[in-house]
């Protein structure tokens, strides 16, 4: 990590504005070892110990995450651009700071992490979206020489993509992350740049972003258009047979945290909170992951849509 071109940007000033959420929900900050050692990054491994996966270690040793990392910003904008992460951070157009956010995975576990980065709203303003831009599509890297899943998967539609509405992207909580614990972002946590949207389930916080596209129509995100996962079958009363159920029936577009709406295979009422280890303590999940006051107004006009995971 010391060899990363982003190390020179640390430390960054702390913004404690959102710390009250941890206090109000009685959560503690997770250790670096926990937050960096228990991850989902399917591009390299389906194991939560992806930090020890040969493919990820090999990519890091080869400098994959530390080479110049261009991000393409295009679509319905007046200021399309291709800019490297390093140049963006050095430009003065974004304000680097530390924010501690809760991260709630759809798999019913959670951590709290001091991220370092800048508000996504700053990047949106820099792009100057046209009035007809209603959604923001984020895309991760695609490299079959680096990612085993990119080379081998026949069911998952890589590259990984996620989408926010333009209002969500401009919300003060939406955060572009380049570090954690006042250090460069480790590969397994989405180096060199990822998204953090703490009121949503974790899969919305896409890692290793290479492209941001502004669109008028709502794109389908990765888990909305994904094919079947192995063994994903259920009984259907209409036919009396075991039939395939697509992943899209599990993960909705908005994917806001709600303890009252269960995953079809497990409850979302509680979560395992990881602080010092990954054994975890079960604690009640809270609506919008505790950030309700900042985001509830975003959904006044879409209450007739599925704003929760279904």
Short mmCIF file of C-alpha atoms in Angstrom, two decimals:
data_model
loop_
_atom_site.label_atom_id
_atom_site.label_comp_id
_atom_site.label_asym_id
_atom_site.label_seq_id
_atom_site.Cartn_x
_atom_site.Cartn_y
_atom_site.Cartn_z
CA UNK A 1 0.00 0.00 0.00
CA UNK A 2 2.92 2.33 0.65
CA UNK A 3 3.75 2.12 -3.07
CA UNK A 4 0.32 3.46 -4.03
CA UNK A 5 0.31 6.84 -5.81
CA UNK A 6 -2.56 7.84 -3.50
CA UNK A 7 -0.59 7.63 -0.26
CA UNK A 8 0.49 11.27 -0.63
CA UNK A 9 -3.09 12.43 -0.10
CA UNK A 10 -3.24 11.12 3.48
CA UNK A 11 -4.05 11.94 6.18
CA UNK A 12 -7.31 13.78 5.43
CA UNK A 13 -9.37 15.95 7.81
CA UNK A 14 -12.19 14.27 9.70
CA UNK A 15 -15.83 15.22 9.17
CA UNK A 16 -17.71 13.98 12.22
CA UNK A 17 -21.13 15.16 11.06
CA UNK A 18 -22.49 11.63 10.68
CA UNK A 19 -20.95 10.06 13.78
CA UNK A 20 -24.23 10.53 15.63
CA UNK A 21 -25.72 7.63 13.65
CA UNK A 22 -23.35 5.19 15.35
CA UNK A 23 -24.21 6.67 18.73
CA UNK A 24 -27.96 6.58 18.10
CA UNK A 25 -27.87 2.98 16.84
CA UNK A 26 -25.41 1.89 19.54
CA UNK A 27 -22.76 0.74 17.06
CA UNK A 28 -18.99 0.68 17.37
CA UNK A 29 -16.29 1.31 14.77
CA UNK A 30 -14.89 -1.95 13.42
CA UNK A 31 -11.18 -2.65 13.54
CA UNK A 32 -9.13 -2.33 10.37
CA UNK A 33 -8.43 -6.07 10.50
CA UNK A 34 -12.15 -6.87 10.44
CA UNK A 35 -13.14 -4.31 7.79
CA UNK A 36 -10.28 -5.29 5.48
CA UNK A 37 -10.41 -9.02 6.17
CA UNK A 38 -14.11 -9.85 5.65
CA UNK A 39 -15.31 -8.78 2.23
CA UNK A 40 -17.32 -9.58 -0.86
CA UNK A 41 -15.39 -9.09 -4.09
CA UNK A 42 -16.63 -11.83 -6.41
CA UNK A 43 -14.32 -10.72 -9.19
CA UNK A 44 -11.52 -12.41 -7.26
CA UNK A 45 -13.18 -14.95 -4.97
CA UNK A 46 -16.54 -15.90 -3.48
CA UNK A 47 -14.78 -16.36 -0.13
CA UNK A 48 -15.16 -13.65 2.50
CA UNK A 49 -11.40 -13.99 2.96
CA UNK A 50 -10.84 -12.56 -0.51
CA UNK A 51 -7.87 -10.56 0.80
CA UNK A 52 -5.96 -13.86 0.84
CA UNK A 53 -7.12 -15.02 -2.60
CA UNK A 54 -4.27 -15.78 -4.99
CA UNK A 55 -5.88 -13.80 -7.82
CA UNK A 56 -6.25 -10.63 -5.75
CA UNK A 57 -2.77 -10.91 -4.24
CA UNK A 58 -1.34 -11.46 -7.72
CA UNK A 59 -3.13 -8.42 -9.09
CA UNK A 60 -1.88 -6.28 -6.21
CA UNK A 61 1.69 -7.48 -6.58
CA UNK A 62 1.53 -6.72 -10.30
CA UNK A 63 0.48 -3.18 -9.47
CA UNK A 64 -2.99 -3.50 -11.00
CA UNK A 65 -4.67 -1.30 -8.39
CA UNK A 66 -1.86 1.27 -8.26
CA UNK A 67 -1.30 2.00 -11.94
CA UNK A 68 -2.89 5.12 -13.45
CA UNK A 69 -6.61 4.47 -13.09
CA UNK A 70 -8.72 6.44 -15.58
CA UNK A 71 -12.42 7.03 -14.96
CA UNK A 72 -14.61 7.81 -17.94
CA UNK A 73 -17.51 10.17 -17.25
CA UNK A 74 -19.95 10.32 -20.14
CA UNK A 75 -23.57 10.19 -21.23
CA UNK A 76 -25.96 13.08 -20.71
CA UNK A 77 -23.43 15.61 -19.43
CA UNK A 78 -22.06 18.91 -20.69
CA UNK A 79 -18.58 18.13 -19.41
CA UNK A 80 -17.63 14.57 -20.39
CA UNK A 81 -14.12 13.60 -19.39
CA UNK A 82 -11.57 10.90 -18.81
CA UNK A 83 -9.59 11.61 -15.66
CA UNK A 84 -7.29 9.46 -13.57
CA UNK A 85 -8.06 9.08 -9.89
CA UNK A 86 -4.72 10.66 -9.00
CA UNK A 87 -5.34 13.71 -11.19
CA UNK A 88 -8.88 14.07 -9.83
CA UNK A 89 -7.68 14.06 -6.23
CA UNK A 90 -4.94 16.56 -7.02
CA UNK A 91 -7.19 18.85 -9.07
CA UNK A 92 -8.76 20.79 -6.21
CA UNK A 93 -12.20 20.05 -7.66
CA UNK A 94 -13.04 17.58 -4.87
CA UNK A 95 -12.66 17.93 -1.11
CA UNK A 96 -11.04 14.98 0.63
CA UNK A 97 -12.28 14.14 4.12
CA UNK A 98 -12.91 11.25 6.49
CA UNK A 99 -16.43 10.08 7.30
CA UNK A 100 -17.36 7.14 9.49
CA UNK A 101 -20.27 5.24 7.96
CA UNK A 102 -22.14 2.09 8.80
CA UNK A 103 -22.07 -0.61 6.10
CA UNK A 104 -24.94 -3.12 6.14
CA UNK A 105 -24.60 -6.13 3.83
CA UNK A 106 -27.73 -7.74 2.41
CA UNK A 107 -26.35 -10.97 3.88
CA UNK A 108 -27.26 -9.62 7.36
CA UNK A 109 -23.84 -8.57 8.68
CA UNK A 110 -22.47 -5.11 9.27
CA UNK A 111 -19.36 -3.07 9.99
CA UNK A 112 -18.65 0.59 10.67
CA UNK A 113 -15.74 2.06 8.75
CA UNK A 114 -13.94 5.43 8.72
CA UNK A 115 -13.80 5.99 4.97
CA UNK A 116 -11.75 8.70 3.25
CA UNK A 117 -12.98 10.30 0.06
CA UNK A 118 -15.17 13.07 -1.32
CA UNK A 119 -18.85 13.72 -1.86
CA UNK A 120 -20.23 12.19 -5.05
CA UNK A 121 -22.23 15.41 -5.49
CA UNK A 122 -18.96 17.22 -6.24
CA UNK A 123 -18.24 14.84 -9.11
CA UNK A 124 -21.80 15.15 -10.40
CA UNK A 125 -21.47 18.94 -10.40
CA UNK A 126 -18.14 18.68 -12.23
CA UNK A 127 -19.77 16.60 -14.97
CA UNK A 128 -22.60 19.12 -15.40
CA UNK A 129 -25.47 16.71 -16.11
CA UNK A 130 -28.08 17.74 -18.65
CA UNK A 131 -31.67 18.26 -17.41
CA UNK A 132 -32.76 14.96 -18.97
CA UNK A 133 -30.20 12.96 -16.95
CA UNK A 134 -32.21 10.99 -14.39
CA UNK A 135 -29.85 8.14 -13.43
CA UNK A 136 -26.15 7.55 -12.85
CA UNK A 137 -24.67 4.21 -13.90
CA UNK A 138 -21.40 3.09 -12.30
CA UNK A 139 -19.22 0.41 -13.87
CA UNK A 140 -16.32 -1.54 -12.39
CA UNK A 141 -13.27 -2.82 -14.23
CA UNK A 142 -13.35 -5.73 -16.66
CA UNK A 143 -10.14 -7.68 -17.22
CA UNK A 144 -10.11 -11.42 -17.92
CA UNK A 145 -6.37 -11.55 -17.28
CA UNK A 146 -6.85 -10.27 -13.73
CA UNK A 147 -10.23 -11.57 -12.59
CA UNK A 148 -10.97 -15.32 -12.58
CA UNK A 149 -14.71 -14.59 -12.59
CA UNK A 150 -14.43 -12.35 -15.62
CA UNK A 151 -12.73 -15.20 -17.45
CA UNK A 152 -14.89 -18.06 -16.22
CA UNK A 153 -18.38 -16.96 -15.18
CA UNK A 154 -21.27 -17.93 -17.44
CA UNK A 155 -24.08 -16.76 -15.15
CA UNK A 156 -23.02 -13.35 -13.82
CA UNK A 157 -23.06 -10.38 -16.23
CA UNK A 158 -19.68 -8.75 -15.64
CA UNK A 159 -18.51 -6.02 -15.51
CA UNK A 160 -20.22 -5.18 -12.23
CA UNK A 161 -22.61 -2.26 -12.57
CA UNK A 162 -24.75 -0.31 -10.15
CA UNK A 163 -27.13 2.60 -10.58
CA UNK A 164 -28.41 5.49 -8.50
CA UNK A 165 -31.06 8.04 -9.31
CA UNK A 166 -29.64 11.49 -9.96
CA UNK A 167 -31.21 12.66 -6.68
CA UNK A 168 -29.49 9.87 -4.77
CA UNK A 169 -26.17 10.67 -6.43
CA UNK A 170 -26.50 14.31 -5.38
CA UNK A 171 -27.43 13.46 -1.79
CA UNK A 172 -24.90 14.59 0.81
CA UNK A 173 -24.33 11.03 2.06
CA UNK A 174 -23.23 9.54 -1.27
CA UNK A 175 -19.45 9.26 -0.98
CA UNK A 176 -16.65 8.35 -3.35
CA UNK A 177 -14.11 6.42 -1.28
CA UNK A 178 -10.35 6.31 -1.88
CA UNK A 179 -9.16 5.26 1.58
CA UNK A 180 -10.03 3.90 5.01
CA UNK A 181 -8.58 4.34 8.50
CA UNK A 182 -6.48 7.20 7.12
CA UNK A 183 -4.70 4.89 4.71
CA UNK A 184 -4.96 3.99 1.04
CA UNK A 185 -7.91 1.76 0.20
CA UNK A 186 -6.83 -1.91 0.15
CA UNK A 187 -7.55 -3.91 -3.04
CA UNK A 188 -10.20 -6.10 -1.38
CA UNK A 189 -12.12 -3.00 -0.29
CA UNK A 190 -12.39 -1.66 -3.83
CA UNK A 191 -9.15 0.15 -4.60
CA UNK A 192 -8.49 2.66 -5.95
CA UNK A 193 -12.01 4.17 -5.85
CA UNK A 194 -15.40 2.89 -4.80
CA UNK A 195 -18.83 4.16 -3.80
CA UNK A 196 -20.34 4.24 -0.31
CA UNK A 197 -24.10 4.76 0.05
CA UNK A 198 -24.68 3.83 3.70
CA UNK A 199 -28.48 3.84 3.69
CA UNK A 200 -28.52 1.04 1.11
CA UNK A 201 -27.49 -2.60 1.23
CA UNK A 202 -23.80 -3.06 0.61
CA UNK A 203 -23.99 -4.43 -2.93
CA UNK A 204 -25.00 -0.95 -4.12
CA UNK A 205 -21.57 0.38 -3.04
CA UNK A 206 -19.71 -0.68 -6.18
CA UNK A 207 -15.94 -1.22 -6.06
CA UNK A 208 -13.04 -0.32 -8.38
CA UNK A 209 -15.02 2.10 -10.54
CA UNK A 210 -13.83 2.80 -14.09
CA UNK A 211 -16.86 4.48 -15.70
CA UNK A 212 -19.76 6.74 -14.72
CA UNK A 213 -22.55 7.29 -17.23
CA UNK A 214 -25.52 9.65 -16.92
CA UNK A 215 -28.70 8.33 -18.55
CA UNK A 216 -32.35 9.28 -19.06
CA UNK A 217 -33.67 5.73 -18.69
CA UNK A 218 -33.10 3.55 -15.65
CA UNK A 219 -30.43 0.92 -16.40
CA UNK A 220 -30.62 -2.52 -14.84
CA UNK A 221 -27.86 -3.07 -12.33
CA UNK A 222 -25.72 -6.19 -11.99
CA UNK A 223 -27.93 -8.15 -9.59
CA UNK A 224 -31.12 -7.09 -11.37
CA UNK A 225 -30.01 -8.63 -14.66
CA UNK A 226 -27.88 -11.48 -13.32
CA UNK A 227 -28.62 -15.04 -14.37
CA UNK A 228 -29.34 -17.85 -11.95
CA UNK A 229 -26.97 -18.65 -9.18
CA UNK A 230 -26.18 -22.39 -8.84
CA UNK A 231 -28.95 -24.27 -7.06
CA UNK A 232 -31.26 -21.26 -6.99
CA UNK A 233 -34.58 -23.10 -7.37
CA UNK A 234 -37.89 -22.88 -5.59
CA UNK A 235 -41.33 -24.53 -5.61
CA UNK A 236 -43.95 -22.75 -7.72
CA UNK A 237 -47.57 -23.47 -6.84
CA UNK A 238 -48.84 -22.52 -10.29
CA UNK A 239 -47.10 -25.46 -11.92
CA UNK A 240 -46.47 -27.75 -8.96
CA UNK A 241 -42.82 -28.03 -10.02
CA UNK A 242 -39.44 -26.80 -8.88
CA UNK A 243 -38.63 -23.86 -11.11
CA UNK A 244 -35.77 -21.42 -11.51
CA UNK A 245 -36.19 -18.04 -9.87
CA UNK A 246 -33.96 -15.30 -11.21
CA UNK A 247 -31.81 -13.24 -8.88
CA UNK A 248 -33.73 -10.16 -10.02
CA UNK A 249 -36.56 -11.36 -7.75
CA UNK A 250 -34.27 -10.78 -4.76
CA UNK A 251 -32.56 -7.47 -5.39
CA UNK A 252 -34.58 -4.39 -6.24
CA UNK A 253 -33.32 -1.16 -7.78
CA UNK A 254 -33.41 1.00 -4.66
CA UNK A 255 -32.24 -1.64 -2.15
CA UNK A 256 -32.68 0.59 0.89
CA UNK A 257 -32.13 -1.07 4.26
CA UNK A 258 -35.41 -2.07 5.94
CA UNK A 259 -35.74 -4.62 8.77
CA UNK A 260 -39.40 -5.18 7.92
CA UNK A 261 -38.77 -6.52 4.41
CA UNK A 262 -37.04 -9.88 4.42
CA UNK A 263 -34.83 -11.46 1.82
CA UNK A 264 -36.77 -14.40 0.45
CA UNK A 265 -34.31 -16.79 2.11
CA UNK A 266 -33.55 -15.03 5.39
CA UNK A 267 -34.73 -12.33 7.75
CA UNK A 268 -33.43 -8.76 7.59
CA UNK A 269 -34.71 -7.93 11.09
CA UNK A 270 -31.27 -8.42 12.67
CA UNK A 271 -27.64 -8.34 11.64
CA UNK A 272 -24.33 -9.59 12.94
CA UNK A 273 -22.27 -6.58 13.95
CA UNK A 274 -18.55 -7.16 13.46
CA UNK A 275 -16.30 -5.03 15.66
CA UNK A 276 -13.21 -6.87 16.92
CA UNK A 277 -13.83 -10.19 15.16
CA UNK A 278 -16.17 -11.80 12.64
CA UNK A 279 -18.09 -13.92 15.13
CA UNK A 280 -20.35 -10.94 15.54
CA UNK A 281 -23.09 -9.93 17.92
CA UNK A 282 -26.70 -9.94 16.74
CA UNK A 283 -28.26 -6.48 16.87
CA UNK A 284 -31.54 -5.11 15.46
CA UNK A 285 -31.38 -3.66 11.96
CA UNK A 286 -32.75 -0.12 11.63
CA UNK A 287 -34.58 1.53 8.76
CA UNK A 288 -32.28 3.16 6.21
CA UNK A 289 -29.40 1.82 8.33
CA UNK A 290 -29.88 4.76 10.70
CA UNK A 291 -29.62 7.49 8.04
CA UNK A 292 -33.35 8.06 7.60
CA UNK A 293 -33.31 11.81 8.28
CA UNK A 294 -30.92 12.37 5.36
CA UNK A 295 -32.61 10.28 2.69
CA UNK A 296 -36.28 9.57 3.41
CA UNK A 297 -37.36 12.63 1.42
CA UNK A 298 -35.81 11.11 -1.71
CA UNK A 299 -38.58 8.55 -1.90
CA UNK A 300 -41.70 10.68 -1.42
CA UNK A 301 -42.47 10.40 -5.13
CA UNK A 302 -41.71 6.70 -5.50
CA UNK A 303 -43.67 5.17 -2.65
CA UNK A 304 -45.59 3.04 -5.14
CA UNK A 305 -42.36 1.42 -6.32
CA UNK A 306 -40.30 -1.30 -4.65
CA UNK A 307 -37.86 0.89 -2.73
CA UNK A 308 -36.73 -2.08 -0.62
CA UNK A 309 -35.05 -5.32 -1.57
CA UNK A 310 -37.76 -7.82 -2.52
#
